[in-house]
Amino acid sequence: MAIILDHINYIYDADTSMAHAALKDVSLQIPDGQFIGLIGHTGSGKSTLIQHMNGLVSPTSGAVYFDGKDINDPDFNKKDLRAKVGLVFQYPEHQLFEIDCFTDVCFGPKNLGLSKKEIELRAYEALKQVGLPDEYFYQSPFDLSGGQKRRVAIAGVIAMKPDVLILDEPTAGLDPKGRDEILGLIKNLHDTMGITVILVSHSMEDVADYVDRIIVMNKGEVAFDGEPKAVFSHYEELEAIGLAAPQVTYVMQELRKAGFPVDTEATTIMEAADEIMRIM
Amino acid sequence: MLRDITLGQYYQTDSIIHRLDPRVKISGTLLFLVSLFIVDNFIGYLIAALFLVMAIKLSRVPLKFIFKGMKAIYLLLLITMIFNLLLTPGTPIFTIWKIKITIEGIKTAVMMGVRLVFLITGSSIMTLTTTPNQLTDGLEKLLNPMKKLHVPVHEIAMMMSIALRFIPILLEETDKIMKAQMARGADFESGSLINRAKSLIPLLVPLFISAFRRANDLAMAMEARCYRGGEGRTKMKPLVYRKRDAIAYIVIAGYLVLCIVFGKILF
Ligand SMILES: Nc1ncnc2c1ncn2[C@@H]1O[C@H](COP(=O)(O)OP(=O)(O)O)[C@@H](O)[C@H]1O
Ligand SMILES: [Mg+2]
């Protein structure tokens, strides 16, 4: 079920005086089962890019393939695609609309034309998976806290049992505790469901601990693409485009400069601690 | 998607028409519309056409944009012309079955068509070259004398500018909500009429909630900055007439005189 983006260009408001290129010659391969962090400054084209992956936006030029088929072919079934490539938008307020959380999560499976029993089973499972406390199931989604709204929004998408789950800045506007909870939840979904996850964020720090691969976007182009260690080794270039490597990277680099023989590739605090212990 | 709708859209560029005082453009457009109903011969329309072409050239708005607005009225245009063609009595040129085509019919049909096209083009030039805020500013200033009659001119202008300001925001919001629901398999485009109306609920509920929230935030922000209506309120950028505005008024006046003389009296 790999997704392949082949030389994608996208221009907003083409043919007007406001035309401007949001994506420039982006080529990517998203194989099965990876946990990917898509990082970039605000306006770097992250949201535009992920909307290409489930066919909400069609490229100005270039092609998107899912499972070997061009998704912008006239006879390609985009509705099926959207069930397989689940996309959770940045603001839960844009999708929540039903009288209670449970009914809202039923919306996705209902659109797939499943039986009532199956729909309710999936909604129940999904709400359990995102860890929404039972007492909120039949409450209005509008009365929930920001973090709980996010959970319901994520449940609304995973109830469709996607093979690929894309989350657009799921931690925006959350306090540190809520952020860690949501990130832990996403990691858990990736591990238990065995699905591909693409996590969009503007903070390296957020994703460093979780992902296998980091794609860095800058001004509509892919600036770096690789394992976290490899990407963070470019910490100076990352700074130049307004991003920062995790603080651990800086600590290790400074230690190295100060003459300690540490391995600068540690990306998580635990790895760094072990490394420092090793040389002492 | 939705953002393609041209709704009194502003075309950003720098031109002499863009820089004119909005009052000039509003009154100029009104006078132009009036002139279209004064003239009733070929020369008159020729003068109007020349005036339009000049305005378009000076505005530096690509023709494509100006005619985009025409798409919206093309059905209206067609119906108007057909009715005029078929239903105007006069000397018939030829008759097909029971339908008589008269010289007068052709004349009025063409005239109505030209009038409508000119009318829409003329007003599009105004909206394409004037931001909504300038438009309301200009309108407020033009209507100022009506304050004496206790017409709440400032309040009307303020409501208008807020409404206009919110149109693009709400369109963008609608676009985002539609996408979020389409990602969950919603279908806004097919199905029976009832199903389609039903499918709007997932769109309208978040949209209304967001609109109310925004309205509330805006009211708070205005209150926090001590807004209390138009009484004694000054502007950061008050409208002042400049030399170019005077010239524009003279050109418009000249155009009107030409229209009356050639389009009405002489021929
Ligand atoms: N609906 C839109 N219309 C016009 N321009 C847009 C639209 N959405 C995004 N853009 C522009 O495209 C660029 C990329 O935006 P986006 O993909 O939202 O970036 P990110 O998600 O990384 O912040 C930005 O410069 C933004 O201003
Ligand atoms: Mg974004």
XYZ file of C-alpha atoms and ligand atoms in Angstrom:
575
model
C 0.000 0.000 0.000
C 2.978 2.270 -0.510
C 2.370 5.890 -1.487
C 4.631 7.353 -4.140
C 4.787 11.045 -4.972
C 6.419 11.639 -8.310
C 7.717 15.141 -9.042
C 4.783 16.971 -7.498
C 4.319 20.679 -8.106
C 1.418 22.566 -6.646
C 0.441 26.176 -7.237
C -2.283 27.914 -5.233
C -4.475 30.389 -7.117
C -2.819 29.574 -10.416
C -3.694 32.095 -13.166
C -4.137 34.973 -10.745
C -1.919 37.750 -9.490
C -1.727 35.846 -6.196
C -0.416 32.630 -7.760
C 2.280 31.068 -5.681
C 3.990 27.710 -5.608
C 3.361 25.766 -2.397
C 5.169 22.604 -3.522
C 8.151 22.434 -5.828
C 9.229 19.175 -7.389
C 8.526 16.944 -4.397
C 9.285 13.238 -4.831
C 8.780 10.846 -1.932
C 8.180 7.196 -1.206
C 6.145 6.173 1.806
C 6.586 2.429 2.355
C 4.347 0.339 4.624
C 4.607 0.494 8.368
C 6.962 3.432 8.745
C 6.512 6.065 11.420
C 7.424 9.319 9.716
C 7.805 12.828 11.052
C 7.055 15.566 8.514
C 8.678 18.709 9.821
C 8.778 22.240 8.505
C 8.248 25.850 9.338
C 4.732 27.308 9.123
C 3.967 27.818 5.435
C 6.555 25.310 4.226
C 3.866 23.231 2.487
C 3.315 20.382 4.946
C -0.477 20.554 4.937
C -0.591 20.947 1.174
C 1.670 17.916 0.768
C -0.378 15.561 2.929
C -3.597 16.553 1.179
C -2.082 15.171 -1.997
C -1.775 11.776 -0.360
C -5.506 11.168 -0.034
C -6.512 13.022 -3.167
C -8.093 16.084 -1.537
C -5.765 18.189 -3.640
C -4.578 17.243 -7.115
C -1.077 18.259 -8.140
C -0.600 21.006 -10.715
C 1.950 18.671 -12.287
C 3.352 15.299 -11.289
C 1.578 12.169 -10.094
C 0.571 10.433 -6.884
C 0.450 6.630 -6.772
C -1.238 4.519 -4.140
C -0.657 0.805 -4.335
C 0.740 1.275 -7.831
C -2.274 3.164 -9.197
C -2.415 6.835 -10.170
C -4.956 8.313 -7.748
C -5.840 11.163 -10.083
C -7.014 8.876 -12.851
C -10.658 9.696 -13.623
C -11.764 6.147 -12.796
C -9.839 5.838 -9.545
C -12.180 5.565 -6.551
C -11.151 8.384 -4.245
C -13.652 7.465 -1.566
C -11.964 4.090 -1.077
C -8.620 5.830 -1.011
C -9.763 8.137 1.770
C -10.772 5.174 3.874
C -7.310 3.680 3.427
C -5.366 6.892 3.865
C -6.891 8.519 6.940
C -6.186 12.204 7.402
C -6.793 14.006 10.691
C -6.828 17.773 10.196
C -5.191 20.250 12.480
C -8.308 21.612 14.128
C -10.812 19.129 15.552
C -13.359 21.969 15.389
C -13.394 21.506 11.624
C -14.745 18.009 11.792
C -16.772 17.545 14.986
C -20.457 18.155 14.382
C -22.639 15.473 15.957
C -24.636 15.608 19.174
C -22.300 13.243 20.999
C -18.807 11.854 20.560
C -19.958 8.336 19.781
C -22.275 9.420 16.950
C -19.564 11.664 15.588
C -17.065 8.818 15.369
C -19.753 6.753 13.579
C -19.738 9.271 10.701
C -16.677 7.848 8.946
C -17.655 4.153 9.042
C -21.225 5.113 8.081
C -19.897 6.736 4.912
C -18.204 3.452 4.080
C -21.639 1.841 3.877
C -21.062 -0.676 6.676
C -23.827 -2.365 8.684
C -25.116 -0.594 11.774
C -23.596 -3.211 14.035
C -20.185 -2.930 12.395
C -20.334 0.862 12.509
C -21.033 0.916 16.235
C -18.443 -1.716 16.962
C -15.776 0.254 15.115
C -16.745 3.526 16.799
C -16.570 1.866 20.204
C -13.202 0.304 19.447
C -11.795 3.541 18.098
C -12.873 5.550 21.133
C -11.327 2.912 23.381
C -8.106 2.981 21.346
C -7.700 6.736 21.735
C -8.329 6.395 25.439
C -11.367 8.633 25.734
C -12.876 8.060 29.196
C -16.223 6.233 28.993
C -18.165 9.033 30.639
C -17.486 11.292 27.633
C -18.837 8.882 25.012
C -22.319 10.356 25.074
C -21.378 13.955 25.749
C -21.315 16.736 23.195
C -17.867 16.939 21.556
C -18.048 20.723 21.867
C -17.896 20.550 25.681
C -14.601 18.639 25.753
C -11.121 20.029 26.424
C -8.718 20.582 23.537
C -6.880 17.323 24.143
C -10.082 15.285 24.399
C -11.447 16.877 21.214
C -8.271 15.774 19.440
C -8.800 12.238 20.685
C -12.344 12.170 19.337
C -11.138 13.604 16.010
C -8.462 10.918 15.741
C -10.996 8.234 16.684
C -13.259 9.561 13.918
C -10.560 8.692 11.404
C -9.179 5.436 12.805
C -12.730 4.065 12.986
C -12.400 3.774 9.205
C -9.461 1.372 9.759
C -6.971 3.150 7.495
C -3.670 1.564 6.410
C -1.997 4.947 6.546
C -2.773 7.500 9.242
C -1.725 11.098 8.652
C -2.039 13.655 11.437
C -1.650 17.380 10.733
C -0.035 19.074 13.739
C -1.962 17.019 16.305
C -0.161 18.698 19.177
C -0.791 22.322 18.202
C -2.287 24.293 21.044
C -1.905 21.585 23.683
C -0.086 21.959 26.991
C 3.076 19.834 27.453
C 1.178 17.083 29.274
C -1.562 16.925 26.662
C 1.083 16.924 23.943
C 2.978 13.990 25.441
C -0.280 12.085 25.894
C -1.309 12.551 22.272
C 2.164 11.658 20.974
C 2.236 8.541 23.168
C -1.209 7.615 21.898
C -0.098 7.965 18.264
C 3.013 5.866 18.912
C 0.795 3.258 20.515
C -1.583 3.247 17.538
C 1.348 2.746 15.196
C 2.720 -0.159 17.225
C -0.556 -1.973 17.906
C -2.298 -1.478 14.567
C 0.823 -1.935 12.456
C -0.120 0.989 10.221
C 1.969 3.645 8.520
C 1.873 6.925 10.431
C 2.850 10.352 9.155
C 3.050 12.908 11.919
C 3.186 16.541 10.844
C 4.802 18.965 13.228
C 6.885 22.101 13.296
C 8.931 20.887 16.220
C 11.784 18.386 15.950
C 11.717 17.954 19.686
C 8.185 16.596 19.479
C 8.894 13.815 17.053
C 12.541 12.905 17.681
C 11.691 10.307 20.315
C 9.114 8.499 18.219
C 9.767 8.358 14.510
C 11.921 6.144 12.244
C 12.266 8.743 9.550
C 12.149 12.518 9.293
C 11.224 14.508 6.214
C 12.085 18.185 6.460
C 10.204 20.644 4.262
C 11.485 24.102 3.462
C 9.664 26.591 1.214
C 7.802 23.840 -0.618
C 10.817 21.617 -1.156
C 12.110 18.546 0.626
C 15.230 19.757 2.403
C 16.211 16.549 4.218
C 14.850 13.031 4.279
C 16.329 10.268 6.386
C 16.735 8.692 9.803
C 16.542 11.161 12.697
C 20.245 10.766 13.444
C 21.217 11.555 9.876
C 18.880 14.559 9.687
C 19.992 15.994 13.026
C 23.623 15.840 11.992
C 22.725 18.755 9.711
C 21.774 20.808 12.756
C 23.471 23.920 11.460
C 21.567 23.857 8.172
C 18.373 23.118 10.070
C 18.914 26.240 12.102
C 19.427 28.233 8.944
C 15.914 27.288 7.795
C 14.398 28.208 11.128
C 14.208 24.765 12.681
C 16.244 23.372 15.520
C 17.537 19.898 16.254
C 16.571 18.488 19.657
C 18.495 19.980 22.571
C 20.237 16.628 23.098
C 21.979 17.058 19.765
C 23.399 20.405 20.856
C 24.583 19.001 24.177
C 26.360 16.141 22.449
C 27.917 18.368 19.825
C 29.195 20.773 22.493
C 30.649 17.877 24.502
C 32.382 16.656 21.404
C 33.801 20.095 20.713
C 34.982 20.308 24.314
C 37.032 17.199 23.681
C 34.879 14.387 25.084
C 34.806 11.330 22.797
C 30.961 11.052 22.757
C 29.007 9.688 19.835
C 27.009 12.685 18.605
C 24.305 10.535 17.066
C 22.259 10.163 20.246
C 18.799 11.625 19.566
C 16.817 10.865 22.700
C 17.563 11.863 26.240
C 17.926 8.214 27.255
C 20.463 7.516 24.506
C 22.406 10.638 25.428
C 22.456 9.685 29.108
C 23.748 6.203 28.256
C 26.406 7.654 25.979
C 27.643 10.064 28.645
C 27.709 7.271 31.201
C 29.716 5.165 28.770
C 32.605 7.605 28.476
C 32.777 8.467 32.130
C -12.705 24.610 -4.932
C -14.880 27.201 -3.257
C -12.243 29.846 -3.436
C -12.753 30.017 -7.176
C -15.959 31.965 -6.668
C -15.435 35.532 -7.781
C -17.544 37.559 -5.456
C -16.826 41.190 -5.920
C -13.210 40.155 -5.973
C -10.305 42.511 -5.711
C -7.464 42.171 -8.200
C -4.258 43.313 -6.638
C -1.955 45.405 -8.769
C -0.824 48.998 -8.952
C -2.603 51.237 -11.422
C -3.971 54.738 -11.614
C -7.509 53.348 -11.275
C -6.507 51.405 -8.155
C -5.141 54.576 -6.624
C -8.214 56.703 -7.295
C -10.315 57.737 -4.323
C -13.112 55.198 -3.827
C -15.654 58.028 -3.920
C -14.607 58.799 -7.466
C -14.970 55.186 -8.451
C -18.344 54.738 -6.797
C -19.855 57.884 -8.287
C -18.085 57.257 -11.589
C -19.576 53.782 -11.814
C -23.041 55.071 -10.922
C -22.815 57.797 -13.548
C -21.605 55.272 -16.088
C -24.613 53.053 -15.358
C -26.911 56.051 -15.751
C -25.240 56.965 -19.020
C -26.036 53.524 -20.391
C -29.704 54.307 -19.993
C -29.410 57.789 -21.464
C -27.854 56.851 -24.776
C -29.953 55.112 -27.380
C -27.943 55.148 -30.584
C -24.840 53.587 -32.026
C -22.534 56.559 -31.460
C -23.561 56.707 -27.814
C -22.649 53.056 -27.282
C -19.393 53.590 -29.123
C -18.496 56.368 -26.707
C -19.414 54.155 -23.771
C -17.330 51.320 -25.211
C -14.328 53.607 -25.653
C -14.710 54.853 -22.105
C -14.826 51.271 -20.825
C -11.821 50.180 -22.852
C -9.886 53.127 -21.522
C -10.816 52.258 -17.925
C -9.864 48.593 -18.418
C -6.528 49.516 -19.993
C -5.728 51.946 -17.200
C -6.717 49.466 -14.487
C -4.172 46.882 -15.676
C -6.582 44.083 -14.783
C -6.251 41.225 -17.296
C -9.291 40.900 -19.562
C -9.711 37.288 -18.479
C -10.594 38.490 -15.000
C -13.101 41.001 -16.144
C -14.907 38.440 -18.231
C -14.871 35.879 -15.437
C -17.684 37.861 -13.859
C -19.596 37.562 -17.108
C -20.002 33.814 -16.685
C -22.374 34.400 -13.811
C -24.805 36.435 -15.905
C -24.493 34.711 -19.215
C -27.783 32.834 -18.809
C -29.554 36.039 -17.826
C -28.021 37.722 -20.838
C -29.187 34.978 -23.168
C -32.756 34.968 -21.841
C -33.021 38.762 -22.001
C -31.828 38.830 -25.576
C -34.117 36.012 -26.726
C -37.187 37.575 -25.120
C -36.444 40.933 -26.655
C -35.777 39.367 -30.014
C -39.039 37.447 -30.103
C -41.454 39.718 -28.340
C -40.765 43.150 -29.765
C -43.500 44.210 -32.206
C -42.545 46.026 -35.417
C -41.762 45.409 -39.071
C -41.034 41.737 -39.586
C -37.998 40.749 -41.656
C -38.791 37.082 -41.755
C -41.190 34.672 -40.127
C -40.498 31.107 -39.133
C -43.722 29.252 -38.363
C -45.394 31.577 -35.835
C -42.267 33.401 -34.795
C -41.791 36.846 -36.233
C -38.349 38.388 -36.191
C -38.595 42.164 -36.453
C -35.990 44.825 -37.121
C -36.952 46.488 -33.866
C -36.570 43.138 -32.113
C -33.028 42.692 -33.332
C -32.245 46.260 -32.378
C -33.569 46.002 -28.832
C -32.024 42.572 -28.313
C -28.599 43.831 -29.309
C -29.056 46.981 -27.289
C -30.123 45.105 -24.156
C -27.231 42.692 -24.553
C -24.699 45.456 -24.930
C -26.190 47.343 -22.005
C -26.020 44.340 -19.706
C -22.447 43.493 -20.685
C -21.349 47.104 -20.197
C -23.188 47.282 -16.903
C -21.461 44.224 -15.486
C -18.068 45.167 -16.910
C -18.353 48.674 -15.512
C -19.189 47.505 -12.013
C -16.554 44.748 -12.113
C -13.893 47.340 -12.805
C -14.925 49.104 -9.638
C -14.897 45.980 -7.442
C -11.721 44.627 -9.026
C -9.783 47.788 -8.326
C -11.168 48.760 -4.917
C -10.750 46.783 -1.717
C -13.952 46.147 0.229
C -12.666 48.397 2.973
C -12.087 51.274 0.596
C -15.540 50.727 -0.855
C -17.251 50.987 2.519
C -15.103 53.969 3.465
C -16.089 55.694 0.283
C -19.739 54.830 0.738
C -19.732 56.097 4.303
C -18.270 59.387 3.224
C -20.629 59.750 0.282
C -23.667 59.002 2.435
C -22.512 61.268 5.259
C -25.095 63.976 4.557
C -27.813 61.442 5.343
C -26.733 61.453 8.980
C -28.817 64.589 9.286
C -31.843 62.434 8.563
C -30.808 60.103 11.417
C -29.691 57.352 9.076
C -27.026 55.340 10.976
C -24.509 55.700 8.165
C -21.444 54.730 10.187
C -23.074 51.635 11.637
C -24.256 50.487 8.207
C -20.774 50.979 6.762
C -19.156 49.166 9.694
C -21.525 46.197 9.324
C -20.864 46.110 5.619
C -17.107 46.117 6.005
C -17.229 43.396 8.669
C -19.499 41.279 6.484
C -17.215 41.746 3.488
C -14.152 41.016 5.592
C -15.710 37.755 6.752
C -16.628 36.421 3.328
C -13.127 35.195 2.410
C -12.515 33.926 5.950
C -15.705 31.902 5.953
C -15.063 30.628 2.438
C -11.647 29.423 3.513
C -13.152 27.861 6.614
C -15.805 26.131 4.500
C -13.063 24.757 2.291
C -11.199 23.335 5.278
C -14.302 21.818 6.853
C -15.324 20.251 3.561
C -11.901 18.696 3.230
C -11.940 17.432 6.810
C -15.322 15.756 6.237
C -14.340 14.437 2.805
C -11.349 12.817 4.497
C -13.950 10.910 6.531
C -15.742 9.797 3.400
C -18.363 12.559 3.181
C -19.736 13.131 -0.304
C -21.042 16.593 -1.140
C -21.456 16.138 -4.845
C -23.639 13.170 -5.656
C -26.899 11.631 -4.526
C -30.506 12.773 -4.528
C -31.475 16.307 -3.586
C -32.558 15.241 -0.090
C -29.354 13.318 0.492
C -27.325 16.241 -0.687
C -29.160 18.601 1.639
C -28.533 16.142 4.474
C -24.871 15.904 3.574
C -24.565 19.630 4.295
C -25.154 19.133 8.011
C -21.557 18.027 8.728
C -20.465 21.168 6.902
C -22.926 23.683 8.344
C -22.663 22.759 12.018
C -18.906 23.399 12.317
C -19.242 26.449 10.081
C -21.936 28.081 12.223
C -20.121 27.284 15.440
C -16.987 28.860 14.051
C -18.843 31.904 12.719
C -20.466 32.545 16.100
C -17.155 32.084 17.862
C -15.477 34.524 15.503
C -18.267 37.064 15.874
C -17.971 36.802 19.626
C -14.178 37.227 19.543
C -14.468 40.197 17.222
C -17.044 41.903 19.446
C -14.754 41.374 22.438
C -11.746 42.733 20.591
C -13.692 45.802 19.458
C -14.963 46.425 22.953
C -11.480 45.970 24.408
C -10.379 48.778 22.141
C -13.260 50.976 23.288
C -15.257 50.971 20.086
C -18.494 52.859 20.638
C -19.907 53.710 17.260
C -19.170 56.514 14.869
C -19.646 59.518 17.150
C -16.450 61.568 17.153
C -14.478 58.758 15.530
C -11.518 59.714 13.365
C -9.757 57.646 10.743
C -6.169 56.592 10.439
C -6.291 57.126 6.707
C -8.968 59.721 6.020
C -10.071 59.969 2.420
C -8.656 63.061 0.753
C -9.172 64.048 -2.857
C -5.978 64.480 -4.831
C -5.224 65.983 -8.174
C -5.799 62.696 -10.013
C -9.283 62.474 -8.468
C -10.150 65.919 -9.787
C -8.907 64.882 -13.225
C -10.970 61.706 -13.047
C -14.093 63.700 -12.175
C -13.445 65.966 -15.155
C -12.987 62.961 -17.459
C -16.238 61.436 -16.190
C -18.075 64.718 -16.617
C -16.657 65.049 -20.119
C -17.807 61.535 -20.905
C -21.332 62.303 -19.672
C -21.522 65.453 -21.778
C -20.380 63.521 -24.861
C -22.986 60.869 -24.145
C -25.791 63.374 -23.839
C -24.726 65.436 -26.846
C -23.941 62.620 -29.279
C -25.991 59.812 -27.832
C -29.188 61.682 -27.278
C -29.472 65.149 -28.838
C -27.538 65.279 -32.097
C -28.676 62.063 -33.719
N -6.040 27.623 0.523
C -4.921 28.285 0.201
N -4.920 29.266 -0.736
C -3.792 29.926 -1.054
N -2.608 29.696 -0.517
C -2.527 28.746 0.431
C -3.677 27.985 0.843
N -3.291 27.108 1.797
C -1.976 27.306 1.962
N -1.510 28.279 1.153
C -0.113 28.749 1.051
O 0.698 27.671 0.661
C 1.885 27.635 1.416
C 1.992 26.310 2.126
O 0.969 26.231 3.089
P 0.702 24.980 3.985
O 0.727 23.755 3.148
O -0.533 25.230 4.775
O 1.979 24.992 4.941
P 2.178 24.385 6.391
O 1.121 23.370 6.633
O 3.559 23.812 6.318
O 2.111 25.520 7.351
C 1.844 28.816 2.348
O 2.634 29.830 1.797
C 0.406 29.218 2.402
O 0.271 30.605 2.543
Mg -0.342 23.320 8.126
